[in-house]
């Protein structure tokens, strides 16, 4: 299934982002970022559904969270996107 990964610099930052999103009704899952996507050893990712990306980015921007990178997972491949 297609989805977006929002890369956070640490698990704590990812948890804070998840709480902000949950407070606005945006569901996401936290997990360790795939190694092929980031050179940061402790990076974590939030998995966001495709329709939830725009609302999620709006919440994160309003709460002053800055994702490291954003990737679209589609047809078995990750592609970096700009937000």
One Martini backbone bead per residue (centre of mass of N, CA, C, O) as a GRO file, in nm:
protein
   83
    1UNK     BB    1   0.098   0.036   0.021
    2UNK     BB    2   0.069   0.356   0.005
    3UNK     BB    3   0.311   0.594   0.151
    4UNK     BB    4   0.453   0.790   0.408
    5UNK     BB    5   0.774   0.919   0.521
    6UNK     BB    6   0.872   1.068   0.824
    7UNK     BB    7   1.170   1.199   0.922
    8UNK     BB    8   1.340   1.164   1.227
    9UNK     BB    9   1.613   1.224   1.448
   10UNK     BB   10   1.432   1.077   1.676
   11UNK     BB   11   1.231   0.917   1.892
   12UNK     BB   12   1.137   1.165   2.050
   13UNK     BB   13   1.052   1.335   1.807
   14UNK     BB   14   0.850   1.129   1.696
   15UNK     BB   15   0.665   1.127   1.947
   16UNK     BB   16   0.590   1.425   1.935
   17UNK     BB   17   0.466   1.416   1.656
   18UNK     BB   18   0.250   1.201   1.717
   19UNK     BB   19   0.099   1.364   1.933
   20UNK     BB   20   0.022   1.602   1.754
   21UNK     BB   21  -0.137   1.434   1.547
   22UNK     BB   22  -0.338   1.293   1.740
   23UNK     BB   23  -0.469   1.565   1.837
   24UNK     BB   24  -0.579   1.589   1.511
   25UNK     BB   25  -0.643   1.282   1.393
   26UNK     BB   26  -0.359   1.170   1.302
   27UNK     BB   27  -0.240   0.881   1.182
   28UNK     BB   28   0.048   0.686   1.310
   29UNK     BB   29   0.372   0.529   1.275
   30UNK     BB   30   0.648   0.403   1.453
   31UNK     BB   31   0.987   0.363   1.319
   32UNK     BB   32   1.258   0.258   1.193
   33UNK     BB   33   1.457   0.373   0.967
   34UNK     BB   34   1.564   0.299   0.679
   35UNK     BB   35   1.892   0.278   0.587
   36UNK     BB   36   1.856   0.372   0.278
   37UNK     BB   37   1.737   0.674   0.370
   38UNK     BB   38   1.965   0.712   0.602
   39UNK     BB   39   2.257   0.832   0.791
   40UNK     BB   40   2.110   0.819   1.048
   41UNK     BB   41   2.132   0.610   1.320
   42UNK     BB   42   1.856   0.739   1.493
   43UNK     BB   43   1.632   0.723   1.299
   44UNK     BB   44   1.288   0.797   1.248
   45UNK     BB   45   0.948   0.700   1.153
   46UNK     BB   46   0.651   0.814   0.991
   47UNK     BB   47   0.351   0.667   0.906
   48UNK     BB   48   0.159   0.790   0.626
   49UNK     BB   49  -0.103   0.848   0.465
   50UNK     BB   50  -0.175   0.996   0.179
   51UNK     BB   51  -0.427   1.176   0.277
   52UNK     BB   52  -0.254   1.280   0.550
   53UNK     BB   53  -0.017   1.467   0.470
   54UNK     BB   54  -0.123   1.758   0.469
   55UNK     BB   55  -0.231   1.767   0.759
   56UNK     BB   56   0.037   1.686   0.892
   57UNK     BB   57   0.212   1.925   0.790
   58UNK     BB   58   0.040   2.141   0.921
   59UNK     BB   59   0.082   2.055   1.212
   60UNK     BB   60   0.394   2.054   1.219
   61UNK     BB   61   0.429   2.349   1.145
   62UNK     BB   62   0.261   2.475   1.376
   63UNK     BB   63   0.458   2.306   1.595
   64UNK     BB   64   0.767   2.323   1.487
   65UNK     BB   65   0.823   2.081   1.297
   66UNK     BB   66   1.120   1.920   1.140
   67UNK     BB   67   1.171   1.730   0.899
   68UNK     BB   68   1.422   1.570   0.738
   69UNK     BB   69   1.233   1.375   0.562
   70UNK     BB   70   1.044   1.270   0.260
   71UNK     BB   71   0.861   0.973   0.164
   72UNK     BB   72   0.755   0.771  -0.105
   73UNK     BB   73   0.562   0.474  -0.117
   74UNK     BB   74   0.591   0.298  -0.437
   75UNK     BB   75   0.610   0.006  -0.581
   76UNK     BB   76   0.858  -0.071  -0.367
   77UNK     BB   77   0.946   0.242  -0.352
   78UNK     BB   78   1.155   0.513  -0.273
   79UNK     BB   79   1.071   0.872  -0.272
   80UNK     BB   80   1.171   1.179  -0.261
   81UNK     BB   81   1.016   1.465  -0.113
   82UNK     BB   82   0.873   1.780  -0.117
   83UNK     BB   83   0.714   2.024   0.122
   0.00000   0.00000   0.00000
